[in-house]
Structures are given as C-alpha cells and as structure tokens.
C-alpha cells in the first residue's frame, strides 16, 4: 500500500493500540488532491455519532488546483466505511475505556482506492513523552556510534 499522508504527531502524543483500516467516502476532486499529496491529518479525529456512523472530522484535503468548476470544502466531515462489528468495538473503546480514535495514515492500494488507517489510542502525559524522546535520542546515538 502506498502512503499518501501520515500523522507524525500521533506516535508522540498517543500510545497506539488497536489498528483498523477504513474506507472513506470522498469526492473525485478529493481523490485527485490526495494522490497529488495535498492532505494533512494533524488535528483531525474520528467521532462515532448516535446513528453508529463513523465520521472523520477536521481532516484537511486541499482544493484540487486544476479544477475549473465546483470544488469541495477543505475541512468537511467525511464518513468512514466500516463494518457494524468494527464500529461497535470502536464505540465501546471510546465510551467505556475512555480511549480516543486517531487517524494515522492515508493509504492507497493497487486499484487506486483510498483508505484511512486509524488506531485506538490512549493519550500520553508529559513524563511518557519525555521517555519517548529519551528512547529516540538513545537509538539515534547508538546508530551513529555503532552503525546499526
């Protein structure tokens, strides 16, 4: 699968646990814009409404630059395509266990279908973030010193 966009802050801000891959209902200009690399996941989140529909909120997809007539809103709410069982699991995780659902990457398969990789995550506090910074720095130093 090809990665079009990635949420780089997700691993730093959250402890990622369960992974899901969901389809997204998009317009044609949105698909073209994503494939040209004009999308951003930072600040977006997943919400499950009262009708058991998964919604991707605040996801940024830039307007397609070669479009002449009619275009899409850049930060509109988009519906995610998941099974009922997956939606029920996600709803239980968020309501009962107080976890969040974080969009992590926009993927494309060989057929050209755009998917959204989402994770059930738990937020990190400042001490955990400092620990992850220390681990990252020590890995970088060992790689620089030992060469692996």
Short mmCIF file of N, CA and C in Angstrom, two decimals:
data_model
loop_
_atom_site.label_atom_id
_atom_site.label_comp_id
_atom_site.label_asym_id
_atom_site.label_seq_id
_atom_site.Cartn_x
_atom_site.Cartn_y
_atom_site.Cartn_z
N UNK A 1 0.83 -1.18 0.00
CA UNK A 1 0.00 0.00 0.00
C UNK A 1 0.88 1.25 0.00
N UNK A 2 0.46 2.23 -0.74
CA UNK A 2 1.20 3.48 -0.83
C UNK A 2 0.68 4.45 0.23
N UNK A 3 1.60 5.12 0.91
CA UNK A 3 1.23 6.09 1.95
C UNK A 3 1.22 7.48 1.33
N UNK A 4 0.05 8.13 1.33
CA UNK A 4 -0.08 9.47 0.78
C UNK A 4 0.15 10.55 1.84
N UNK A 5 -0.28 10.29 3.05
CA UNK A 5 -0.12 11.27 4.13
C UNK A 5 -0.05 10.52 5.45
N UNK A 6 0.71 11.08 6.41
CA UNK A 6 0.90 10.41 7.69
C UNK A 6 0.81 11.43 8.81
N UNK A 7 0.22 11.03 9.93
CA UNK A 7 0.12 11.88 11.11
C UNK A 7 1.35 11.61 11.97
N UNK A 8 2.35 12.47 11.85
CA UNK A 8 3.62 12.23 12.53
C UNK A 8 3.54 12.46 14.03
N UNK A 9 2.60 13.28 14.49
CA UNK A 9 2.48 13.57 15.91
C UNK A 9 1.73 12.48 16.67
N UNK A 10 1.07 11.58 15.97
CA UNK A 10 0.24 10.58 16.64
C UNK A 10 1.06 9.66 17.55
N UNK A 11 2.21 9.20 17.09
CA UNK A 11 3.04 8.32 17.92
C UNK A 11 3.61 9.06 19.12
N UNK A 12 3.83 10.36 18.98
CA UNK A 12 4.40 11.13 20.08
C UNK A 12 3.33 11.48 21.12
N UNK A 13 2.13 11.82 20.67
CA UNK A 13 1.08 12.26 21.58
C UNK A 13 0.25 11.12 22.17
N UNK A 14 0.21 9.96 21.50
CA UNK A 14 -0.65 8.86 21.92
C UNK A 14 0.12 7.55 21.98
N UNK A 15 -0.40 6.64 22.79
CA UNK A 15 0.07 5.26 22.81
C UNK A 15 -0.88 4.48 21.92
N UNK A 16 -0.43 4.07 20.74
CA UNK A 16 -1.28 3.42 19.75
C UNK A 16 -1.49 1.96 20.12
N UNK A 17 -2.76 1.49 20.08
CA UNK A 17 -3.07 0.13 20.50
C UNK A 17 -3.65 -0.71 19.36
N UNK A 18 -4.91 -0.54 19.01
CA UNK A 18 -5.57 -1.38 18.01
C UNK A 18 -5.63 -0.65 16.67
N UNK A 19 -5.35 -1.38 15.59
CA UNK A 19 -5.30 -0.80 14.25
C UNK A 19 -6.51 -1.23 13.43
N UNK A 20 -7.10 -0.28 12.72
CA UNK A 20 -8.19 -0.54 11.80
C UNK A 20 -7.89 0.18 10.48
N UNK A 21 -8.40 -0.37 9.38
CA UNK A 21 -8.29 0.29 8.09
C UNK A 21 -9.71 0.50 7.59
N UNK A 22 -10.05 1.77 7.32
CA UNK A 22 -11.41 2.13 6.92
C UNK A 22 -11.41 2.80 5.56
N UNK A 23 -12.45 2.56 4.81
CA UNK A 23 -12.65 3.29 3.56
C UNK A 23 -13.20 4.67 3.87
N UNK A 24 -13.05 5.60 2.93
CA UNK A 24 -13.53 6.96 3.13
C UNK A 24 -14.45 7.30 1.96
N UNK A 25 -15.58 7.95 2.23
CA UNK A 25 -16.42 8.41 1.14
C UNK A 25 -15.90 9.79 0.71
N UNK A 26 -15.35 9.84 -0.49
CA UNK A 26 -14.70 11.05 -1.00
C UNK A 26 -15.32 11.47 -2.32
N UNK A 27 -15.11 12.73 -2.67
CA UNK A 27 -15.47 13.24 -3.98
C UNK A 27 -14.29 13.03 -4.93
N UNK A 28 -14.52 13.14 -6.22
CA UNK A 28 -13.47 12.92 -7.20
C UNK A 28 -12.31 13.89 -7.07
N UNK A 29 -12.62 15.16 -6.79
CA UNK A 29 -11.55 16.14 -6.65
C UNK A 29 -10.72 15.89 -5.40
N UNK A 30 -11.35 15.33 -4.37
CA UNK A 30 -10.62 14.99 -3.14
C UNK A 30 -9.64 13.86 -3.39
N UNK A 31 -10.05 12.87 -4.18
CA UNK A 31 -9.16 11.74 -4.50
C UNK A 31 -7.95 12.24 -5.29
N UNK A 32 -8.20 13.10 -6.27
CA UNK A 32 -7.09 13.64 -7.07
C UNK A 32 -6.14 14.47 -6.22
N UNK A 33 -6.69 15.23 -5.28
CA UNK A 33 -5.87 16.06 -4.42
C UNK A 33 -5.03 15.20 -3.47
N UNK A 34 -5.61 14.14 -2.93
CA UNK A 34 -4.87 13.23 -2.04
C UNK A 34 -3.74 12.55 -2.82
N UNK A 35 -4.02 12.10 -4.03
CA UNK A 35 -2.99 11.42 -4.82
C UNK A 35 -1.86 12.34 -5.24
N UNK A 36 -2.14 13.65 -5.28
CA UNK A 36 -1.07 14.60 -5.59
C UNK A 36 -0.34 15.04 -4.33
N UNK A 37 -0.73 14.51 -3.16
CA UNK A 37 -0.01 14.76 -1.91
C UNK A 37 -0.44 15.98 -1.15
N UNK A 38 -1.68 16.42 -1.32
CA UNK A 38 -2.16 17.64 -0.68
C UNK A 38 -3.18 17.33 0.41
N UNK A 39 -2.76 16.60 1.44
CA UNK A 39 -3.66 16.29 2.55
C UNK A 39 -2.87 16.33 3.85
N UNK A 40 -3.60 16.55 4.95
CA UNK A 40 -2.95 16.65 6.25
C UNK A 40 -3.87 16.05 7.31
N UNK A 41 -3.30 15.26 8.22
CA UNK A 41 -4.08 14.58 9.26
C UNK A 41 -3.95 15.21 10.64
N UNK A 42 -3.04 16.15 10.82
CA UNK A 42 -2.83 16.71 12.16
C UNK A 42 -4.07 17.49 12.58
N UNK A 43 -4.49 17.27 13.80
CA UNK A 43 -5.65 17.96 14.34
C UNK A 43 -6.98 17.31 14.00
N UNK A 44 -6.97 16.23 13.24
CA UNK A 44 -8.23 15.57 12.91
C UNK A 44 -8.49 14.41 13.87
N UNK A 45 -9.73 14.00 13.94
CA UNK A 45 -10.11 12.91 14.85
C UNK A 45 -11.32 12.17 14.29
N UNK A 46 -11.63 11.04 14.90
CA UNK A 46 -12.74 10.20 14.48
C UNK A 46 -13.82 10.27 15.55
N UNK A 47 -15.07 10.43 15.11
CA UNK A 47 -16.22 10.52 16.02
C UNK A 47 -17.28 9.54 15.55
N UNK A 48 -17.87 8.82 16.50
CA UNK A 48 -18.98 7.91 16.18
C UNK A 48 -20.25 8.55 16.70
N UNK A 49 -21.17 8.87 15.79
CA UNK A 49 -22.38 9.59 16.17
C UNK A 49 -23.46 8.65 16.70
N UNK A 50 -24.62 9.20 17.00
CA UNK A 50 -25.70 8.42 17.61
C UNK A 50 -26.31 7.39 16.64
N UNK A 51 -26.13 7.58 15.34
CA UNK A 51 -26.64 6.63 14.35
C UNK A 51 -25.63 5.54 14.01
N UNK A 52 -24.58 5.43 14.81
CA UNK A 52 -23.49 4.46 14.62
C UNK A 52 -22.80 4.63 13.26
N UNK A 53 -22.54 5.87 12.90
CA UNK A 53 -21.75 6.19 11.72
C UNK A 53 -20.42 6.76 12.18
N UNK A 54 -19.34 6.26 11.62
CA UNK A 54 -18.02 6.79 11.95
C UNK A 54 -17.74 7.99 11.05
N UNK A 55 -17.39 9.11 11.66
CA UNK A 55 -17.13 10.35 10.93
C UNK A 55 -15.69 10.78 11.13
N UNK A 56 -15.04 11.19 10.05
CA UNK A 56 -13.70 11.76 10.11
C UNK A 56 -13.85 13.26 10.10
N UNK A 57 -13.50 13.89 11.22
CA UNK A 57 -13.75 15.32 11.41
C UNK A 57 -12.44 16.08 11.36
N UNK A 58 -12.48 17.22 10.70
CA UNK A 58 -11.37 18.17 10.66
C UNK A 58 -10.17 17.67 9.85
N UNK A 59 -10.38 16.72 8.97
CA UNK A 59 -9.31 16.25 8.09
C UNK A 59 -9.15 17.22 6.92
N UNK A 60 -7.93 17.65 6.66
CA UNK A 60 -7.68 18.67 5.65
C UNK A 60 -7.28 18.03 4.33
N UNK A 61 -8.04 18.33 3.28
CA UNK A 61 -7.69 17.94 1.92
C UNK A 61 -7.78 19.21 1.08
N UNK A 62 -6.64 19.64 0.55
CA UNK A 62 -6.56 20.88 -0.21
C UNK A 62 -7.43 20.81 -1.46
N UNK A 63 -7.95 21.97 -1.87
CA UNK A 63 -8.73 22.02 -3.10
C UNK A 63 -7.85 21.63 -4.28
N UNK A 64 -8.42 20.88 -5.20
CA UNK A 64 -7.66 20.43 -6.37
C UNK A 64 -7.39 21.63 -7.27
N UNK A 65 -6.13 21.85 -7.60
CA UNK A 65 -5.73 23.08 -8.27
C UNK A 65 -6.14 23.16 -9.73
N UNK A 66 -6.38 22.03 -10.39
CA UNK A 66 -6.75 22.06 -11.81
C UNK A 66 -8.26 21.98 -12.04
N UNK A 67 -9.04 22.08 -10.98
CA UNK A 67 -10.49 22.02 -11.09
C UNK A 67 -11.01 23.36 -11.58
N UNK A 68 -11.87 23.36 -12.61
CA UNK A 68 -12.40 24.61 -13.15
C UNK A 68 -13.75 24.97 -12.56
N UNK A 69 -14.63 24.00 -12.36
CA UNK A 69 -15.96 24.27 -11.82
C UNK A 69 -16.21 23.42 -10.59
N UNK A 70 -16.89 24.00 -9.60
CA UNK A 70 -17.31 23.26 -8.42
C UNK A 70 -16.18 22.51 -7.74
N UNK A 71 -16.01 22.77 -6.50
CA UNK A 71 -14.93 22.13 -5.76
C UNK A 71 -15.45 21.73 -4.38
N UNK A 72 -14.63 21.12 -3.58
CA UNK A 72 -15.04 20.63 -2.27
C UNK A 72 -14.54 21.56 -1.17
N UNK A 73 -15.16 21.43 0.00
CA UNK A 73 -14.66 22.14 1.18
C UNK A 73 -13.41 21.43 1.68
N UNK A 74 -12.46 22.20 2.18
CA UNK A 74 -11.18 21.61 2.58
C UNK A 74 -11.28 20.81 3.88
N UNK A 75 -12.08 21.26 4.84
CA UNK A 75 -12.17 20.58 6.14
C UNK A 75 -13.59 20.10 6.42
N UNK A 76 -14.21 19.44 5.47
CA UNK A 76 -15.57 18.96 5.70
C UNK A 76 -15.53 17.62 6.43
N UNK A 77 -16.68 17.25 7.00
CA UNK A 77 -16.79 15.96 7.70
C UNK A 77 -17.02 14.87 6.67
N UNK A 78 -16.20 13.81 6.74
CA UNK A 78 -16.30 12.71 5.79
C UNK A 78 -16.68 11.43 6.52
N UNK A 79 -17.51 10.62 5.89
CA UNK A 79 -17.96 9.39 6.51
C UNK A 79 -16.95 8.27 6.25
N UNK A 80 -16.70 7.46 7.29
CA UNK A 80 -15.82 6.30 7.16
C UNK A 80 -16.66 5.05 6.91
N UNK A 81 -16.11 4.14 6.15
CA UNK A 81 -16.80 2.91 5.79
C UNK A 81 -16.21 1.76 6.59
N UNK A 82 -16.94 1.33 7.61
CA UNK A 82 -16.53 0.24 8.49
C UNK A 82 -17.68 -0.74 8.67
N UNK A 83 -17.37 -1.96 9.10
CA UNK A 83 -18.40 -2.94 9.42
C UNK A 83 -19.10 -2.55 10.72
N UNK A 84 -20.29 -3.10 10.94
CA UNK A 84 -21.03 -2.82 12.17
C UNK A 84 -20.27 -3.31 13.40
N UNK A 85 -19.61 -4.47 13.27
CA UNK A 85 -18.85 -5.01 14.40
C UNK A 85 -17.69 -4.10 14.75
N UNK A 86 -16.99 -3.59 13.72
CA UNK A 86 -15.87 -2.69 13.97
C UNK A 86 -16.34 -1.39 14.62
N UNK A 87 -17.45 -0.86 14.15
CA UNK A 87 -17.99 0.37 14.73
C UNK A 87 -18.39 0.14 16.18
N UNK A 88 -19.00 -1.02 16.47
CA UNK A 88 -19.39 -1.32 17.85
C UNK A 88 -18.16 -1.42 18.76
N UNK A 89 -17.09 -2.07 18.27
CA UNK A 89 -15.86 -2.17 19.06
C UNK A 89 -15.26 -0.79 19.32
N UNK A 90 -15.23 0.04 18.29
CA UNK A 90 -14.68 1.39 18.44
C UNK A 90 -15.51 2.22 19.42
N UNK A 91 -16.82 2.07 19.34
CA UNK A 91 -17.70 2.82 20.24
C UNK A 91 -17.49 2.38 21.68
N UNK A 92 -17.36 1.08 21.90
CA UNK A 92 -17.09 0.57 23.26
C UNK A 92 -15.75 1.06 23.79
N UNK A 93 -14.74 1.07 22.93
CA UNK A 93 -13.41 1.54 23.35
C UNK A 93 -13.44 3.00 23.77
N UNK A 94 -14.18 3.81 23.04
CA UNK A 94 -14.19 5.24 23.35
C UNK A 94 -15.08 5.57 24.54
N UNK A 95 -16.23 4.92 24.65
CA UNK A 95 -17.15 5.27 25.72
C UNK A 95 -16.83 4.59 27.04
N UNK A 96 -16.52 3.31 27.00
CA UNK A 96 -16.30 2.57 28.25
C UNK A 96 -14.87 2.72 28.77
N UNK A 97 -13.88 2.64 27.88
CA UNK A 97 -12.49 2.65 28.32
C UNK A 97 -11.83 4.02 28.21
N UNK A 98 -12.57 5.01 27.72
CA UNK A 98 -12.08 6.40 27.62
C UNK A 98 -10.83 6.52 26.75
N UNK A 99 -10.78 5.79 25.65
CA UNK A 99 -9.71 5.92 24.68
C UNK A 99 -10.16 6.83 23.55
N UNK A 100 -9.26 7.21 22.68
CA UNK A 100 -9.61 8.03 21.53
C UNK A 100 -9.30 7.26 20.25
N UNK A 101 -9.87 7.72 19.16
CA UNK A 101 -9.62 7.13 17.85
C UNK A 101 -8.85 8.15 17.04
N UNK A 102 -7.64 7.78 16.62
CA UNK A 102 -6.74 8.71 15.97
C UNK A 102 -6.49 8.28 14.52
N UNK A 103 -6.70 9.17 13.54
CA UNK A 103 -6.31 8.84 12.17
C UNK A 103 -4.79 8.89 12.05
N UNK A 104 -4.20 7.86 11.47
CA UNK A 104 -2.74 7.77 11.43
C UNK A 104 -2.17 7.97 10.02
N UNK A 105 -2.80 7.37 9.01
CA UNK A 105 -2.24 7.50 7.66
C UNK A 105 -3.35 7.38 6.61
N UNK A 106 -3.12 8.03 5.47
CA UNK A 106 -3.98 7.87 4.30
C UNK A 106 -3.24 6.96 3.34
N UNK A 107 -3.87 5.85 3.00
CA UNK A 107 -3.24 4.82 2.18
C UNK A 107 -3.96 4.66 0.85
N UNK A 108 -3.25 4.15 -0.14
CA UNK A 108 -3.85 3.82 -1.42
C UNK A 108 -3.42 2.44 -1.85
N UNK A 109 -4.34 1.63 -2.34
CA UNK A 109 -3.97 0.29 -2.78
C UNK A 109 -3.71 0.25 -4.28
N UNK A 110 -3.49 -0.93 -4.82
CA UNK A 110 -3.14 -1.06 -6.23
C UNK A 110 -4.28 -0.67 -7.17
N UNK A 111 -5.51 -0.79 -6.70
CA UNK A 111 -6.66 -0.43 -7.52
C UNK A 111 -6.95 1.07 -7.51
N UNK A 112 -6.25 1.81 -6.65
CA UNK A 112 -6.47 3.25 -6.57
C UNK A 112 -7.48 3.65 -5.52
N UNK A 113 -7.88 2.72 -4.66
CA UNK A 113 -8.85 3.01 -3.61
C UNK A 113 -8.13 3.64 -2.43
N UNK A 114 -8.71 4.72 -1.90
CA UNK A 114 -8.11 5.46 -0.79
C UNK A 114 -8.68 4.92 0.52
N UNK A 115 -7.82 4.61 1.47
CA UNK A 115 -8.21 4.10 2.78
C UNK A 115 -7.59 4.97 3.87
N UNK A 116 -8.18 4.93 5.05
CA UNK A 116 -7.67 5.66 6.21
C UNK A 116 -7.30 4.65 7.29
N UNK A 117 -6.04 4.70 7.71
CA UNK A 117 -5.57 3.82 8.78
C UNK A 117 -5.80 4.54 10.11
N UNK A 118 -6.59 3.92 10.99
CA UNK A 118 -6.92 4.54 12.27
C UNK A 118 -6.47 3.62 13.41
N UNK A 119 -6.21 4.23 14.55
CA UNK A 119 -5.78 3.49 15.73
C UNK A 119 -6.64 3.89 16.92
N UNK A 120 -6.91 2.92 17.79
CA UNK A 120 -7.46 3.21 19.11
C UNK A 120 -6.25 3.56 19.96
N UNK A 121 -6.30 4.71 20.62
CA UNK A 121 -5.11 5.20 21.31
C UNK A 121 -5.46 5.74 22.68
N UNK A 122 -4.44 5.76 23.52
CA UNK A 122 -4.56 6.35 24.84
C UNK A 122 -3.56 7.50 24.90
N UNK A 123 -3.99 8.64 25.41
CA UNK A 123 -3.13 9.82 25.46
C UNK A 123 -1.96 9.66 26.41
N UNK A 124 -0.82 10.23 26.05
CA UNK A 124 0.36 10.19 26.90
C UNK A 124 0.42 11.45 27.76
N UNK A 125 1.00 11.32 28.94
CA UNK A 125 1.25 12.51 29.75
C UNK A 125 2.68 13.00 29.49
N UNK A 126 3.08 14.07 30.15
CA UNK A 126 4.39 14.68 29.87
C UNK A 126 5.55 13.73 30.17
N UNK A 127 5.44 12.95 31.24
CA UNK A 127 6.53 12.03 31.59
C UNK A 127 6.72 10.97 30.51
N UNK A 128 5.61 10.45 29.97
CA UNK A 128 5.71 9.45 28.91
C UNK A 128 6.33 10.05 27.65
N UNK A 129 5.97 11.30 27.35
CA UNK A 129 6.54 11.96 26.17
C UNK A 129 8.04 12.16 26.33
N UNK A 130 8.46 12.53 27.54
CA UNK A 130 9.90 12.70 27.79
C UNK A 130 10.63 11.37 27.62
N UNK A 131 10.01 10.29 28.09
CA UNK A 131 10.61 8.97 27.97
C UNK A 131 10.76 8.57 26.50
N UNK A 132 9.76 8.86 25.68
CA UNK A 132 9.86 8.52 24.27
C UNK A 132 10.94 9.36 23.57
N UNK A 133 11.14 10.59 24.00
CA UNK A 133 12.21 11.43 23.45
C UNK A 133 13.57 10.84 23.83
N UNK A 134 13.72 10.39 25.08
CA UNK A 134 14.97 9.78 25.51
C UNK A 134 15.28 8.52 24.71
N UNK A 135 14.27 7.68 24.49
CA UNK A 135 14.47 6.45 23.73
C UNK A 135 14.89 6.77 22.29
N UNK A 136 14.23 7.74 21.70
CA UNK A 136 14.55 8.12 20.32
C UNK A 136 15.98 8.64 20.21
N UNK A 137 16.38 9.48 21.17
CA UNK A 137 17.75 10.02 21.16
C UNK A 137 18.79 8.93 21.38
N UNK A 138 18.52 7.99 22.28
CA UNK A 138 19.49 6.92 22.53
C UNK A 138 19.62 6.01 21.31
N UNK A 139 18.52 5.74 20.61
CA UNK A 139 18.59 4.94 19.38
C UNK A 139 19.41 5.66 18.32
N UNK A 140 19.21 6.96 18.21
CA UNK A 140 19.94 7.75 17.23
C UNK A 140 21.44 7.74 17.54
N UNK A 141 21.80 7.89 18.82
CA UNK A 141 23.21 7.89 19.22
C UNK A 141 23.86 6.52 18.98
N UNK A 142 23.16 5.44 19.33
CA UNK A 142 23.72 4.12 19.11
C UNK A 142 23.89 3.82 17.63
N UNK A 143 22.96 4.29 16.82
CA UNK A 143 23.07 4.11 15.38
C UNK A 143 24.27 4.89 14.83
N UNK A 144 24.47 6.08 15.35
CA UNK A 144 25.57 6.90 14.90
C UNK A 144 26.91 6.30 15.35
N UNK A 145 26.94 5.79 16.56
CA UNK A 145 28.19 5.29 17.13
C UNK A 145 28.54 3.89 16.60
N UNK A 146 27.55 2.98 16.62
CA UNK A 146 27.82 1.59 16.24
C UNK A 146 27.51 1.30 14.77
N UNK A 147 26.73 2.15 14.12
CA UNK A 147 26.42 1.95 12.71
C UNK A 147 25.25 1.07 12.42
N UNK A 148 24.44 0.72 13.43
CA UNK A 148 23.23 -0.08 13.18
C UNK A 148 22.09 0.37 14.01
#
